[in-house]
Short mmCIF file of C-alpha atoms and ligand atoms in Angstrom, two decimals:
data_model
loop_
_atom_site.label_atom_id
_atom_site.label_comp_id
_atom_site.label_asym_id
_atom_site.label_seq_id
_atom_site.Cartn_x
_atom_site.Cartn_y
_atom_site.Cartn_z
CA UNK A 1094 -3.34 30.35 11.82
CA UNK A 1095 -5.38 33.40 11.74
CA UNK A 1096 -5.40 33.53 15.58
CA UNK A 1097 -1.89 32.37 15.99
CA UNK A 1098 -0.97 36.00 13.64
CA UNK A 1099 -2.37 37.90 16.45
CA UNK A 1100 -5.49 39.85 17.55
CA UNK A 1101 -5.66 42.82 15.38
CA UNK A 1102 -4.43 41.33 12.22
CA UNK A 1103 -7.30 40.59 10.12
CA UNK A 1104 -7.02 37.25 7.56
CA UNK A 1105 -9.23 37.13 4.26
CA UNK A 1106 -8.87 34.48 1.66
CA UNK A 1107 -6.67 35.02 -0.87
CA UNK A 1108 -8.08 34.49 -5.01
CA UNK A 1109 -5.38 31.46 -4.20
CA UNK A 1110 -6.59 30.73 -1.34
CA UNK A 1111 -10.11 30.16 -2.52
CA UNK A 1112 -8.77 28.37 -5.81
CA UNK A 1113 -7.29 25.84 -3.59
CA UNK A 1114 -10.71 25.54 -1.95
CA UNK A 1115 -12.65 25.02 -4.68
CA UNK A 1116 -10.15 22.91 -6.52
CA UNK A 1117 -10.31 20.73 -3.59
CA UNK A 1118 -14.22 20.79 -3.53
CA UNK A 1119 -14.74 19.81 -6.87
CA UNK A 1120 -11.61 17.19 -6.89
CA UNK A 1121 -13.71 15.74 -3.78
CA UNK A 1122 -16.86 15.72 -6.54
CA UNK A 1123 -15.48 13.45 -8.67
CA UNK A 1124 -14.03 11.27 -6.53
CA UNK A 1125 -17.63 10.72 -5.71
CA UNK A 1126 -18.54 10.05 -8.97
CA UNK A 1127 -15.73 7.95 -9.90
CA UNK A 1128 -16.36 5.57 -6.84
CA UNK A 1129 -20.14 5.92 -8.18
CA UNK A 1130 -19.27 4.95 -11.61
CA UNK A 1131 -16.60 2.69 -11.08
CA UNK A 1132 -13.70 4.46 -12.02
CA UNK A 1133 -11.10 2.95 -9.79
CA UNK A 1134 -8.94 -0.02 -11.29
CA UNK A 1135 -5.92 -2.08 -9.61
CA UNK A 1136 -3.00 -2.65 -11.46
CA UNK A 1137 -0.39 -5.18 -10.37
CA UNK A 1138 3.22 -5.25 -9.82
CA UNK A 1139 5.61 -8.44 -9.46
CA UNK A 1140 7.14 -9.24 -6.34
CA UNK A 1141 10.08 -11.52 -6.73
CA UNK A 1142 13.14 -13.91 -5.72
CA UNK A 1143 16.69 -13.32 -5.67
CA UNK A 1144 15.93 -16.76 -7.83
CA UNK A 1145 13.65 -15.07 -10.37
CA UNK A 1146 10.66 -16.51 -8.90
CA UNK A 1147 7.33 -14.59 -8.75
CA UNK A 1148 6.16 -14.66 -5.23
CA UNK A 1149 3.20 -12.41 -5.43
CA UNK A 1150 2.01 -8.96 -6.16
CA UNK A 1151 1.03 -5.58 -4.96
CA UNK A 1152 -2.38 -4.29 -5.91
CA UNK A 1153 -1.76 -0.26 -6.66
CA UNK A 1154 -4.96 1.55 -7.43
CA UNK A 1155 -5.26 3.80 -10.49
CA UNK A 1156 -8.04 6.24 -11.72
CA UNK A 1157 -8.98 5.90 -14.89
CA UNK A 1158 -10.55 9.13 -15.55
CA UNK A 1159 -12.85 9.90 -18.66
CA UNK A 1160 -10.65 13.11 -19.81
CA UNK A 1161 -7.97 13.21 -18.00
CA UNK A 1162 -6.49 9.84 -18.78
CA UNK A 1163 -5.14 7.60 -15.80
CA UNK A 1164 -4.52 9.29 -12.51
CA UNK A 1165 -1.69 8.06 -9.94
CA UNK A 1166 -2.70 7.61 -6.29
CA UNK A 1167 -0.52 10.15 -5.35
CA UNK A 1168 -2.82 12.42 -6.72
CA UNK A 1169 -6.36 11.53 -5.18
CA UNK A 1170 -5.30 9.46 -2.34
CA UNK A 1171 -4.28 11.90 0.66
CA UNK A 1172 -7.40 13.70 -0.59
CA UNK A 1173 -9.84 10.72 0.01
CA UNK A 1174 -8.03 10.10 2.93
CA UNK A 1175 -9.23 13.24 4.08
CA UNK A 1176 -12.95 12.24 4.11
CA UNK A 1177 -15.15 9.13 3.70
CA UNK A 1178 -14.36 8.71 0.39
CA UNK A 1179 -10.93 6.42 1.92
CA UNK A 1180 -13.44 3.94 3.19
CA UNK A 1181 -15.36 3.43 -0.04
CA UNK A 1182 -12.65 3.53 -2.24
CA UNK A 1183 -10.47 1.23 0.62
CA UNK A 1184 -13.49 -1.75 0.20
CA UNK A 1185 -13.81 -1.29 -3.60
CA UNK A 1186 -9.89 -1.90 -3.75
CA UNK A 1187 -10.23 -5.04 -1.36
CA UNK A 1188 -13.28 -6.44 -3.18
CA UNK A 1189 -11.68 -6.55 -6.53
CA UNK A 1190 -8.17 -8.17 -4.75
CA UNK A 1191 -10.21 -11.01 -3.64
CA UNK A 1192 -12.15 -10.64 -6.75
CA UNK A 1193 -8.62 -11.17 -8.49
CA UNK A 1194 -7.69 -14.24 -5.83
CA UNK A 1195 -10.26 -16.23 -6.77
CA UNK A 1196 -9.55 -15.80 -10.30
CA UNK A 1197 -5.69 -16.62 -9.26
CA UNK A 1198 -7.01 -19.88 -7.54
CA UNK A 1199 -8.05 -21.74 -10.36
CA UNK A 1200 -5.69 -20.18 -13.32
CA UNK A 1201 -2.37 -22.49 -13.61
CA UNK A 1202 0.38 -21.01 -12.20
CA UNK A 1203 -1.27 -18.33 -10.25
CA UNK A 1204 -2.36 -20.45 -7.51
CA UNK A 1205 0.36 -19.79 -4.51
CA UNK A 1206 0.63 -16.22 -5.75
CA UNK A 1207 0.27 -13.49 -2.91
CA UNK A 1208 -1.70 -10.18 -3.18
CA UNK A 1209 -0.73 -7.30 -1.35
CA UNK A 1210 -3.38 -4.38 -0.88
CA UNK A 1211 -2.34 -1.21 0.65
CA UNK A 1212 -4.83 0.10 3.77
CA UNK A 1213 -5.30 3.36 5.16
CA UNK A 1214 -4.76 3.96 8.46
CA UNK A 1215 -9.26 5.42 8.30
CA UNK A 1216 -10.03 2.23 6.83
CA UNK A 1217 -8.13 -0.54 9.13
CA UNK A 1218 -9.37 1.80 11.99
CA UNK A 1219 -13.55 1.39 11.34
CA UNK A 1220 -15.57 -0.65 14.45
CA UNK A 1221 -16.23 -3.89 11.64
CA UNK A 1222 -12.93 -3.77 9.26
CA UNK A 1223 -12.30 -7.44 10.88
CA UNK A 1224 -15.61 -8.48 9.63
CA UNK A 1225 -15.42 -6.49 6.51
CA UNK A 1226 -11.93 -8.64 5.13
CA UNK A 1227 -13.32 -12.07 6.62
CA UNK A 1228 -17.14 -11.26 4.61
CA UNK A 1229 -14.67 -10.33 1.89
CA UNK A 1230 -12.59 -13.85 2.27
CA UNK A 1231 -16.58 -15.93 2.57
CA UNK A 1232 -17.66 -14.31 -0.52
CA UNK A 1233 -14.84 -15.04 -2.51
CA UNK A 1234 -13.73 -18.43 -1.28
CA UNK A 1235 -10.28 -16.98 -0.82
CA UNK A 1236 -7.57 -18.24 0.78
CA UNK A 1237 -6.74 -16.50 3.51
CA UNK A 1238 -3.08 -17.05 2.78
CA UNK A 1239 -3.26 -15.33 -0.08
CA UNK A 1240 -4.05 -11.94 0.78
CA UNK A 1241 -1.34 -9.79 2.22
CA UNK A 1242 -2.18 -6.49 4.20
CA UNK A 1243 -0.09 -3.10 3.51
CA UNK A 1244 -0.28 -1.09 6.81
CA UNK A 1245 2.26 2.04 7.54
CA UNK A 1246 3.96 2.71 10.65
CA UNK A 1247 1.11 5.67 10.85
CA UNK A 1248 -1.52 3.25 12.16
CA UNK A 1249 1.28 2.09 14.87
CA UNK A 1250 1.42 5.40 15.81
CA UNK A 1251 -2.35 6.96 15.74
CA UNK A 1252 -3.80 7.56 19.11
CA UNK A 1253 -6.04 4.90 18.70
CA UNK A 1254 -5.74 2.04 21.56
CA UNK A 1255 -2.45 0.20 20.18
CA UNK A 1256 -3.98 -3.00 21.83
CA UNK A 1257 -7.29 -2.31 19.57
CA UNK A 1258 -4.56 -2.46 16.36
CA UNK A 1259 -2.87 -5.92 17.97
CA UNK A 1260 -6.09 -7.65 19.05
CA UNK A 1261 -7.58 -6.62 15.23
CA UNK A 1262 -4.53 -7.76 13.65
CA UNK A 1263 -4.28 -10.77 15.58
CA UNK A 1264 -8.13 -11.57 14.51
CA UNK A 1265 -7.00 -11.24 10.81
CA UNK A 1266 -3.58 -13.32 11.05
CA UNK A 1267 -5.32 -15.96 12.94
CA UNK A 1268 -7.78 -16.22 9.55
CA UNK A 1269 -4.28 -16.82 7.73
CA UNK A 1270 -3.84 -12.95 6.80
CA UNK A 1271 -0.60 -11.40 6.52
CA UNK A 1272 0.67 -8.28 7.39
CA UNK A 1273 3.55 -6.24 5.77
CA UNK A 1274 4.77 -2.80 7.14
CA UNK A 1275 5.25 -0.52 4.09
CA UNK A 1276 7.22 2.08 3.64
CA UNK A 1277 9.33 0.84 6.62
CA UNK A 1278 11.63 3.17 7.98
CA UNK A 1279 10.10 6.66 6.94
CA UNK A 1280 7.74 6.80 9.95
CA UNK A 1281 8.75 6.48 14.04
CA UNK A 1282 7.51 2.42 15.02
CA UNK A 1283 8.89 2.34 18.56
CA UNK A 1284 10.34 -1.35 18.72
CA UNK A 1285 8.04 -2.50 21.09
CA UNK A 1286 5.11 -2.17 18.88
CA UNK A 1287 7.06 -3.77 16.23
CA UNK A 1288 8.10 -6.90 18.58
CA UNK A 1289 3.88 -6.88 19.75
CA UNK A 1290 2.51 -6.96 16.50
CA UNK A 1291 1.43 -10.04 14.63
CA UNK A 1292 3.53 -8.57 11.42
CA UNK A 1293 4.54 -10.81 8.60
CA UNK A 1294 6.92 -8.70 6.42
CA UNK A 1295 8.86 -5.42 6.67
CA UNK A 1296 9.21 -3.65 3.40
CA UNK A 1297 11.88 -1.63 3.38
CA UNK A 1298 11.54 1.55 1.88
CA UNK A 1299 12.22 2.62 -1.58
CA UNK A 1300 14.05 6.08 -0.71
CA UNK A 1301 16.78 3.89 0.77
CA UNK A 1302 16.90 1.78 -2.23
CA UNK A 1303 17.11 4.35 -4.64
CA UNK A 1304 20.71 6.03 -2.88
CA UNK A 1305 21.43 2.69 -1.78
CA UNK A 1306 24.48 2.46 -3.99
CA UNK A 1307 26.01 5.96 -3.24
CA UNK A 1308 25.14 6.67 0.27
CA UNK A 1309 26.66 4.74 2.59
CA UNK A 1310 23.96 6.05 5.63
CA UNK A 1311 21.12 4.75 3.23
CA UNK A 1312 22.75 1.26 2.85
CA UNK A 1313 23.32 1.02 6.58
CA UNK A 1314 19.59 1.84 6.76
CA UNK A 1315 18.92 -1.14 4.90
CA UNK A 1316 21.06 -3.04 6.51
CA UNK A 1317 19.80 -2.53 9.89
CA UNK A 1318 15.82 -2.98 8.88
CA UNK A 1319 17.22 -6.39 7.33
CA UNK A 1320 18.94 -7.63 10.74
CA UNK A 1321 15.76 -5.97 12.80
CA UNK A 1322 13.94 -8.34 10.36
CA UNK A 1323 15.49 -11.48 11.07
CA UNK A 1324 16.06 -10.58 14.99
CA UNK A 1325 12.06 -10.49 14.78
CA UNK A 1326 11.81 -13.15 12.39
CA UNK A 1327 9.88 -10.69 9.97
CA UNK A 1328 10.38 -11.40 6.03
CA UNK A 1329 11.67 -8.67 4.78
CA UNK A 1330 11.26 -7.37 1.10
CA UNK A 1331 12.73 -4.48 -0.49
CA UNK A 1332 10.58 -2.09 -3.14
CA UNK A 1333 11.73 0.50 -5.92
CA UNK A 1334 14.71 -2.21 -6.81
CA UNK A 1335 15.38 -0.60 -10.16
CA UNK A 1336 18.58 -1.80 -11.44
CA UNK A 1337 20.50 -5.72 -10.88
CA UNK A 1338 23.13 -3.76 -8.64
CA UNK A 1339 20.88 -2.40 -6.24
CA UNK A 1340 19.38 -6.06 -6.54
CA UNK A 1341 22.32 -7.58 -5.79
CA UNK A 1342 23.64 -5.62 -2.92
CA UNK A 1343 20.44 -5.93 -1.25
CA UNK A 1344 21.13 -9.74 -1.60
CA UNK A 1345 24.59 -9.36 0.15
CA UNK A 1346 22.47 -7.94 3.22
CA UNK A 1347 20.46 -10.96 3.33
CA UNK A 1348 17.02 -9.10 1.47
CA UNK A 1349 15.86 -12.03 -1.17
CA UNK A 1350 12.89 -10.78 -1.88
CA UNK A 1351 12.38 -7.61 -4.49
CA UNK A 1352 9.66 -5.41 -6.51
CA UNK A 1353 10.81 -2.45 -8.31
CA UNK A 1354 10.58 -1.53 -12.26
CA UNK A 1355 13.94 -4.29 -12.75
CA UNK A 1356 11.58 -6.91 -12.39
CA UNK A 1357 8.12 -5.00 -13.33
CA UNK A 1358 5.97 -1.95 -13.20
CA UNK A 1359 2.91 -2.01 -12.10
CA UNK A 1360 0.73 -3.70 -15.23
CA UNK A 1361 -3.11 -3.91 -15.38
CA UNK A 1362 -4.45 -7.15 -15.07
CA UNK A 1363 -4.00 -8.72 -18.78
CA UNK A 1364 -0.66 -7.23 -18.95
CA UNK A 1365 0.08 -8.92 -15.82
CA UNK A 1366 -1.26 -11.71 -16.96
CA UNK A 1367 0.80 -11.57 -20.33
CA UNK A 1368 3.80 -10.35 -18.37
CA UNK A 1369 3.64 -13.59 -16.29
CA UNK A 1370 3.54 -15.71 -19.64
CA UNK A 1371 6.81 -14.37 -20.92
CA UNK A 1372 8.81 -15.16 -18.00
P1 LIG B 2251 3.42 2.10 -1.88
O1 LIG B 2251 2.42 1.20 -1.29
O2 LIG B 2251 4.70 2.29 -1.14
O3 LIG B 2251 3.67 1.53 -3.34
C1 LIG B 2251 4.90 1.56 -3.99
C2 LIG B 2251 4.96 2.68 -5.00
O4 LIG B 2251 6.25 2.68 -5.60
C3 LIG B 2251 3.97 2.54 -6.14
O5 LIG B 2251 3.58 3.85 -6.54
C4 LIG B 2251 4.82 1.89 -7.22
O6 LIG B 2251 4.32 2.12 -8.53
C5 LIG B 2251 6.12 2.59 -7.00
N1 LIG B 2251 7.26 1.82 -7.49
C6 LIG B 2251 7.36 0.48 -7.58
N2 LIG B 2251 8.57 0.12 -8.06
C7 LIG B 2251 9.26 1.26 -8.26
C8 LIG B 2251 10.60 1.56 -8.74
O7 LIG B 2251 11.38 0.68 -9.07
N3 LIG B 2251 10.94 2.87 -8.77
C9 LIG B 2251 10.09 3.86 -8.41
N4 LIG B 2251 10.52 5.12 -8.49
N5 LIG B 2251 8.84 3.63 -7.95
C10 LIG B 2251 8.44 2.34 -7.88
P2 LIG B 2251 2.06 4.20 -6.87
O8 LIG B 2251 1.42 3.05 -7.57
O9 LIG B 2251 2.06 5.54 -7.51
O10 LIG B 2251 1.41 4.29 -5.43
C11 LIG B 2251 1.81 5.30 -4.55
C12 LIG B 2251 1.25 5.08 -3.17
O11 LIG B 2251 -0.17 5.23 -3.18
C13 LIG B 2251 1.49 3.69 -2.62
O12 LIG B 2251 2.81 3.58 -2.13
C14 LIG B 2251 0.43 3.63 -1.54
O13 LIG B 2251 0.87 4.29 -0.38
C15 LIG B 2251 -0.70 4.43 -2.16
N6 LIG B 2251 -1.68 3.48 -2.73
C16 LIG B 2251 -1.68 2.85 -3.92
N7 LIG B 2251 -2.76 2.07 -4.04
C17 LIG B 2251 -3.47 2.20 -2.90
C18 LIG B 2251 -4.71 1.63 -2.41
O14 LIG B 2251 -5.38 0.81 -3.06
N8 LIG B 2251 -5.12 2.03 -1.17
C19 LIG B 2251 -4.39 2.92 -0.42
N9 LIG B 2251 -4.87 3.27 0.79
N10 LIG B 2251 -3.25 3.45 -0.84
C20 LIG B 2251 -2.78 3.10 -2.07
MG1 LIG B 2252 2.36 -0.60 -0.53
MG1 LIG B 2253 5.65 0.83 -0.02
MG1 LIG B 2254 6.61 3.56 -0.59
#
């Protein structure tokens, strides 16, 4: 930027400037500490049936910091991202889902129960993340089945050798793995990719759930991710349903399968837990 203002223009840090900086530094800190200390939890959100049934979950990760109460991923995620820390915090967040699985396994009615975990683009893309989920799947005794990968069109679309992403992906789903594409529809997935890749599910985004009801180009949206979806015999599941109308017109596309606060929030594990016996 500094270059790009010219030759003769001189650039010093701003008091902002360097507040950002250091902010950033010591945010970076104790993210360190809180991977070090154990800091991170998953909470868990229904996924459901036009039928009412619980399908599965998603496994969002939360800080629970010591002061500041519990953190949203919004607001330490893209900063981990930005160094190692994505990798650490990526296998903590996988070894408590299968953690969580094997509990599932052997708890009535929790058996058939999916669990989607969300993975950074950093994380799928390390030399050994194949080995890393199927040490993960050993250790655990989980079924393969049961555990659901979140990737983002982002990882389609890296410069990394798209054939590396199939032939990795392809190595998981043959395990029994499943793949969903989140956030579907915010990023630029060239069809072909989508038609080469062993995906499971399409999850349509919630920014064109939320308008769904009001704007006709974000219900056509929908609509079209549904059809792509059943043209490429993907499931397709919608998130951020938030009221029975959205619910229902997404059921009138042909999109049976829902998570979004109507059903449930994201709940940590006992409230889950209690949230499942009060169905
Ligand atoms: P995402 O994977 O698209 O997750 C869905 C987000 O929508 C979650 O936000 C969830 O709480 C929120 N949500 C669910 N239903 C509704 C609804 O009806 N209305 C509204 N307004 N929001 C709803 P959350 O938990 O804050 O997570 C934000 C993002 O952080 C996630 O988006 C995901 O990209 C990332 N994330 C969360 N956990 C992990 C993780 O373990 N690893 C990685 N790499 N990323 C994660
Ligand atoms: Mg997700
Ligand atoms: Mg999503
Ligand atoms: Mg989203």
């Amino acid at each position: 930027q500094a270059k790009a203002a010219g030759r003769n223009t001189y650039r010093f840090f701003s008091p902002e400037m360097l507040d950002q900086v250091l902010e950033r530094a010591q945010l970076v800190d104790d993210l360190r500490k809180a991977l070090h200390n154990k800091e991170f939890l998953l909470y868990y959100q229904p996924q459901v049936t036009d039928k009412g049934e619980v399908i599965g979950a998603e496994a969002l990760v939360r800080w629970q910091h010591p002061e500041k109460g519990t953190v949203s991923p919004a607001a330490f995620i893209p900063i981990a991202e930005e160094t190692d820390l994505i990798l650490l915090l990526g296998q903590q967040v996988l070894e408590t889902a299968c953690q969580q699985l094997l509990d599932w396994s052997s708890r009535q009615g929790y058996e058939h129960l999916t669990l989607a975990v969300n993975i950074s683009v950093r994380q799928f893309q390390q030399v050994d993340f194949v080995e890393q989920v199927t040490e993960l799947i050993q250790r655990y005794a989980v079924n393969p089945k049961r555990l659901k990968l979140e990737v983002t069109e982002s990882l389609l679309m890296d410069d990394e050798d798209i054939l590396l992403t199939a032939e990795k992906m392809e190595q998981l789903q043959a395990l029994g793995v499943g793949f969903s594409l989140d956030d579907f529809g915010t990023g630029y997935s060239s069809l072909t990719y989508l038609k080469k890749l062993p995906l499971d599910q399409l999850k349509i985004d919630k920014s064109f759930v939320s308008d769904l009801l009001i704007d006709a180009q974000d219900l056509d949206i929908a609509r079209t991710i549904v059809s792509l979806g059943h043209s490429l015999n993907l499931a397709v599941i919608a998130e951020g349903v938030e009221n029975q109308e959205q619910q229902e017109r997404l059921a009138a596309l042909g999109c049976f399968s829902y998570q979004g606060y109507f059903f449930g929030r994201p709940l940590p594990i006992e409230a889950f837990h209690q949230w499942m016996e009060n169905l």
